[in-house]
Short mmCIF file of C-alpha atoms in Angstrom, two decimals:
data_model
loop_
_atom_site.label_atom_id
_atom_site.label_comp_id
_atom_site.label_asym_id
_atom_site.label_seq_id
_atom_site.Cartn_x
_atom_site.Cartn_y
_atom_site.Cartn_z
CA MET A 11 25.23 18.89 -144.25
CA MET A 12 25.69 17.51 -147.52
CA GLN A 13 22.51 15.60 -148.99
CA HIS A 14 22.69 12.69 -151.01
CA GLU A 15 21.08 11.79 -153.92
CA PRO A 16 18.86 8.64 -153.87
CA ARG A 17 20.55 5.47 -155.41
CA LEU A 18 19.42 1.66 -156.28
CA SER A 19 21.06 -0.71 -154.21
CA GLN A 20 22.01 -4.04 -156.31
CA ILE A 21 18.97 -5.95 -154.68
CA ASP A 22 16.84 -2.89 -155.81
CA VAL A 23 18.35 -3.30 -159.31
CA MET A 24 17.14 -7.00 -159.01
CA TYR A 25 13.48 -6.33 -157.95
CA VAL A 26 12.96 -3.52 -160.75
CA LEU A 27 14.30 -6.48 -163.08
CA ARG A 28 11.96 -9.04 -161.49
CA SER A 29 9.11 -6.71 -161.51
CA LEU A 30 9.67 -5.81 -164.77
CA SER A 31 9.62 -9.50 -165.90
CA VAL A 32 6.34 -9.80 -164.04
CA LEU A 33 4.74 -7.10 -166.08
CA LYS A 34 6.11 -8.38 -169.28
CA ARG A 35 5.01 -11.94 -168.54
CA ARG A 36 1.37 -10.72 -167.57
CA GLY A 37 1.33 -8.79 -170.78
CA VAL A 38 -0.38 -5.80 -169.40
CA VAL A 39 1.73 -3.18 -169.84
CA PRO A 40 2.58 -1.62 -173.43
CA ARG A 41 6.61 -2.98 -174.53
CA SER A 42 7.10 0.63 -174.90
CA LYS A 43 6.58 1.41 -171.14
CA LEU A 44 8.55 -1.56 -170.47
CA GLN A 45 11.23 -0.13 -172.22
CA GLU A 46 11.09 2.98 -170.90
CA TYR A 47 11.50 1.76 -167.45
CA LYS A 48 14.71 -0.42 -168.57
CA ASP A 49 16.29 2.40 -169.97
CA MET A 50 15.21 4.41 -166.88
CA LEU A 51 16.95 1.54 -164.60
CA ILE A 52 20.07 1.70 -166.62
CA ALA A 53 20.40 5.51 -166.21
CA ARG A 54 19.27 5.21 -162.84
CA HIS A 55 16.87 7.90 -163.92
CA PRO A 56 15.99 9.76 -160.33
CA ALA A 57 12.23 9.18 -161.49
CA LEU A 58 12.42 5.39 -160.93
CA VAL A 59 14.65 5.79 -158.31
CA ALA A 60 11.89 7.68 -156.57
CA MET A 61 9.24 4.69 -157.43
CA VAL A 62 11.19 2.26 -156.14
CA HIS A 63 11.62 3.98 -152.85
CA GLU A 64 7.82 5.02 -152.74
CA ALA A 65 6.90 1.57 -153.27
CA ALA A 66 9.00 0.61 -150.54
CA ARG A 67 7.66 3.47 -148.30
CA ALA A 68 3.93 2.40 -148.92
CA ASN A 69 4.70 -1.42 -148.74
CA GLN A 70 3.37 -2.42 -152.14
CA ASP A 71 4.72 -4.53 -154.61
CA LEU A 72 6.81 -2.80 -157.15
CA ALA A 73 5.17 -4.64 -160.21
CA GLU A 74 1.90 -3.64 -159.03
CA TYR A 75 3.29 0.15 -158.28
CA LEU A 76 4.83 -0.07 -161.80
CA LEU A 77 1.31 -1.07 -163.04
CA ALA A 78 -0.47 1.57 -161.59
CA GLN A 79 2.11 4.08 -162.81
CA SER A 80 2.29 2.96 -166.47
CA THR A 81 -1.71 2.49 -166.88
CA ARG A 82 -2.94 6.01 -165.68
CA ASP A 83 -2.90 7.63 -169.00
CA VAL A 84 -2.23 4.61 -171.39
CA PRO A 85 -4.60 1.75 -172.10
CA VAL A 86 -4.10 -1.52 -170.73
CA VAL A 87 -2.79 -4.04 -173.17
CA VAL A 88 -4.89 -7.44 -173.46
CA PRO A 89 -2.58 -10.42 -174.48
CA THR A 90 -3.96 -11.97 -177.58
CA HIS A 91 -1.53 -15.15 -177.74
CA GLU A 92 1.52 -16.62 -176.41
CA ALA A 93 4.03 -15.55 -178.55
CA VAL A 94 7.07 -14.98 -177.02
CA ALA A 95 8.73 -11.51 -177.75
CA ILE A 96 12.63 -11.18 -177.45
CA ASP A 97 13.87 -7.71 -176.93
CA ALA A 98 16.95 -6.55 -178.62
CA LEU A 99 18.30 -4.66 -175.66
CA ASP A 100 18.25 -7.94 -173.52
CA VAL A 101 19.99 -9.63 -176.55
CA SER A 102 22.64 -6.89 -176.65
CA ILE A 103 23.23 -6.99 -172.65
CA LEU A 104 23.54 -10.71 -172.72
CA ARG A 105 26.20 -10.69 -175.41
CA ALA A 106 28.05 -7.84 -173.78
CA GLN A 107 27.68 -9.57 -170.04
CA PHE A 108 28.16 -12.92 -170.88
CA GLY A 109 30.40 -12.77 -174.45
CA MET A 110 27.68 -14.89 -176.37
CA ASP A 111 26.84 -14.54 -179.83
CA GLU A 112 23.51 -13.21 -180.84
CA ALA A 113 22.22 -16.36 -181.86
CA GLU A 114 23.11 -17.83 -178.24
CA ALA A 115 21.52 -14.82 -176.77
CA ILE A 116 18.25 -15.38 -178.42
CA ARG A 117 17.89 -18.98 -178.00
CA VAL A 118 18.53 -18.41 -174.25
CA LEU A 119 15.86 -15.66 -174.07
CA VAL A 120 13.54 -18.02 -175.88
CA GLU A 121 14.13 -20.98 -173.57
CA SER A 122 13.24 -18.52 -170.65
CA ARG A 123 10.37 -17.26 -172.57
CA GLY A 124 11.40 -13.76 -173.11
CA ASP A 125 12.15 -13.48 -169.22
CA PHE A 126 15.41 -11.25 -168.96
CA VAL A 127 15.97 -12.27 -165.50
CA THR A 128 15.19 -15.93 -166.00
CA ALA A 129 17.60 -15.93 -168.94
CA ILE A 130 20.56 -14.09 -166.67
CA LEU A 131 19.79 -17.04 -163.90
CA ALA A 132 20.03 -19.76 -166.41
CA VAL A 133 23.16 -18.45 -168.21
CA ASP A 134 24.79 -17.96 -164.50
CA ALA A 135 23.65 -21.83 -163.69
CA ALA A 136 24.85 -23.21 -166.61
CA ARG A 137 28.19 -21.25 -166.41
CA ASP A 138 28.55 -22.51 -162.60
CA THR A 139 28.28 -26.11 -163.77
CA ASP A 140 30.87 -25.93 -166.51
#
């Protein structure tokens, strides 16, 4: 019998994005690690797929699981102010997915406090009312 490689469903992908947004908002995981997780998500990297499935098997919140995984060998970052960080990858994805220019994508992300999932939901909601 042929064994299928583990995959992420659309629900899993949204759950990963929400979990990364939670970690980004908390400011406890280095930005480089968050970027690494985003890159792994885009590539559907087997290690990230395994982490998502392991968190589900352990009935553990994915954000907490990723936090535990990412802070094993890395010092925890303590946020010092309320600045909004805009991720260039988030800008490029918004531009590609929704055909917006760079300034508009940045504005949406700033209004969403840098939270990529919130930005996508805001753009979707705005387009639904047009």
